[in-house]
CSV table of C-alpha atoms in Angstrom, one decimal:
chain,number,residue,atom,x,y,z
A,1,MET,CA,45.7,-12.3,-2.2
A,2,THR,CA,46.1,-16.0,-1.7
A,3,TYR,CA,47.3,-18.1,-4.6
A,4,ASN,CA,47.0,-22.0,-3.8
A,5,SER,CA,48.9,-24.0,-6.7
A,6,GLY,CA,48.1,-21.2,-9.4
A,7,GLU,CA,44.6,-20.4,-8.5
A,8,TYR,CA,42.7,-18.3,-5.6
A,9,SER,CA,42.8,-20.0,-2.3
A,10,ASP,CA,39.2,-20.5,-0.8
A,11,LEU,CA,39.2,-17.7,1.9
A,12,TYR,CA,39.4,-15.6,-1.6
A,13,TYR,CA,36.3,-17.4,-2.2
A,14,ILE,CA,34.3,-16.8,0.6
A,15,SER,CA,35.4,-13.4,0.7
A,16,VAL,CA,33.7,-12.9,-2.5
A,17,ILE,CA,30.2,-14.6,-1.9
A,18,ILE,CA,30.5,-12.0,1.5
A,19,GLY,CA,31.2,-8.6,-0.3
A,20,TRP,CA,28.2,-10.0,-3.4
A,21,CYS,CA,26.4,-11.0,0.0
A,22,ALA,CA,27.2,-7.3,1.8
A,23,CYS,CA,26.3,-6.1,-2.3
A,24,PHE,CA,22.4,-7.3,-2.1
A,25,LEU,CA,21.5,-7.3,1.7
A,26,LEU,CA,22.6,-2.9,1.0
A,27,ILE,CA,20.5,-3.1,-1.8
A,28,THR,CA,17.8,-4.4,-0.4
A,29,SER,CA,17.6,-2.1,2.3
A,30,PHE,CA,18.0,1.4,0.0
A,31,LEU,CA,15.1,0.1,-1.5
A,32,SER,CA,12.5,-0.9,1.3
A,33,GLN,CA,13.2,2.5,2.4
A,34,ILE,CA,12.5,3.5,-0.7
A,35,TYR,CA,9.3,1.9,-1.1
A,36,LEU,CA,8.1,3.3,2.5
A,37,ILE,CA,8.3,6.4,1.8
A,38,GLN,CA,6.8,5.5,-1.8
A,39,ARG,CA,3.7,4.1,0.5
A,40,THR,CA,3.8,6.7,2.8
A,41,LYS,CA,5.4,10.2,0.9
A,42,HIS,CA,6.5,10.2,4.9
A,43,VAL,CA,10.0,12.9,4.2
A,44,GLU,CA,10.0,14.7,6.9
A,45,ASN,CA,12.4,13.0,9.1
A,46,ILE,CA,14.8,12.6,6.7
A,47,SER,CA,17.6,15.4,5.9
A,48,TYR,CA,18.4,16.8,2.9
A,49,ILE,CA,21.9,17.1,5.0
A,50,PHE,CA,21.9,13.3,5.1
A,51,ILE,CA,21.2,12.9,1.6
A,52,LEU,CA,24.0,15.1,0.1
A,53,LEU,CA,26.6,13.9,2.7
A,54,GLN,CA,25.4,10.0,1.7
A,55,LEU,CA,26.2,11.0,-1.9
A,56,VAL,CA,29.3,12.5,-1.8
A,57,VAL,CA,30.4,9.2,0.3
A,58,ASN,CA,29.0,7.4,-2.1
A,59,ILE,CA,31.1,9.0,-4.6
A,60,MET,CA,34.4,9.0,-3.2
A,61,PHE,CA,33.3,5.6,-2.1
A,62,LEU,CA,33.8,4.5,-6.3
A,63,ILE,CA,35.9,6.2,-7.4
A,64,TYR,CA,38.0,4.0,-5.3
A,65,ASP,CA,36.4,0.6,-6.0
A,66,ILE,CA,37.0,0.8,-9.5
A,67,TYR,CA,40.2,1.7,-8.2
A,68,ILE,CA,41.0,-1.4,-7.1
A,69,THR,CA,38.6,-3.1,-9.0
A,70,SER,CA,35.9,-4.4,-6.4
A,71,TYR,CA,32.9,-5.5,-8.1
A,72,PRO,CA,30.8,-5.8,-5.1
A,73,LEU,CA,31.9,-2.2,-3.8
A,74,ILE,CA,31.1,-1.2,-7.6
A,75,VAL,CA,27.7,-2.7,-7.8
A,76,SER,CA,26.6,-2.0,-4.5
A,77,ASN,CA,27.8,2.4,-3.7
A,78,GLY,CA,26.8,2.7,-7.1
A,79,SER,CA,23.4,0.8,-7.3
A,80,VAL,CA,22.6,3.0,-3.8
A,81,THR,CA,24.2,6.7,-5.4
A,82,LEU,CA,21.7,6.0,-7.5
A,83,LEU,CA,18.8,5.6,-4.6
A,84,LEU,CA,20.0,8.2,-2.6
A,85,LEU,CA,19.2,10.0,-6.1
A,86,ILE,CA,15.6,8.6,-6.2
A,87,MET,CA,15.3,9.4,-2.6
A,88,ALA,CA,16.6,13.2,-3.1
A,89,LEU,CA,13.4,13.5,-5.4
A,90,GLN,CA,10.5,11.5,-3.1
A,91,LYS,CA,11.9,14.1,-0.7
A,92,TYR,CA,11.5,17.3,-3.5
A,93,PHE,CA,8.5,15.8,-4.7
A,94,PHE,CA,7.1,14.8,-1.4
A,95,THR,CA,8.1,17.9,0.8
A,96,SER,CA,6.3,20.2,-2.2
A,97,GLN,CA,3.1,17.8,-2.2
A,98,TYR,CA,2.7,18.5,1.8
A,99,GLU,CA,3.3,22.4,1.5
A,100,ILE,CA,0.9,22.7,-0.9
A,101,ILE,CA,-2.1,20.2,1.2
A,102,THR,CA,-1.4,22.2,4.4
A,103,ASP,CA,-0.9,25.3,2.5
A,104,THR,CA,-5.1,24.5,0.8
A,105,ASN,CA,-6.4,23.7,4.3
A,106,ASN,CA,-5.3,27.0,6.4
A,107,ILE,CA,-7.6,29.2,3.0
């Protein structure tokens, strides 16, 4: 952190604004994907391994973010962790529904 006369520098404030904008865009990108999955119920191309690895990465980043006390990162990684859990639930339930429909069509 750079201080100018006891105050934060302009660069610090710009970096905080960029951090919050990135946080908003990251959450928006995951929300749009979750909405699309909910609307189409198409989850065949989403891998459980992808979701699991992303959860591990986000939890690790969340621990680091708390350690460095970076609020934009805490909010974004915490939110993405919750959104990944929702995506995992969508994958589970919509895959189960697809298998039930496929089984009844073969009867």
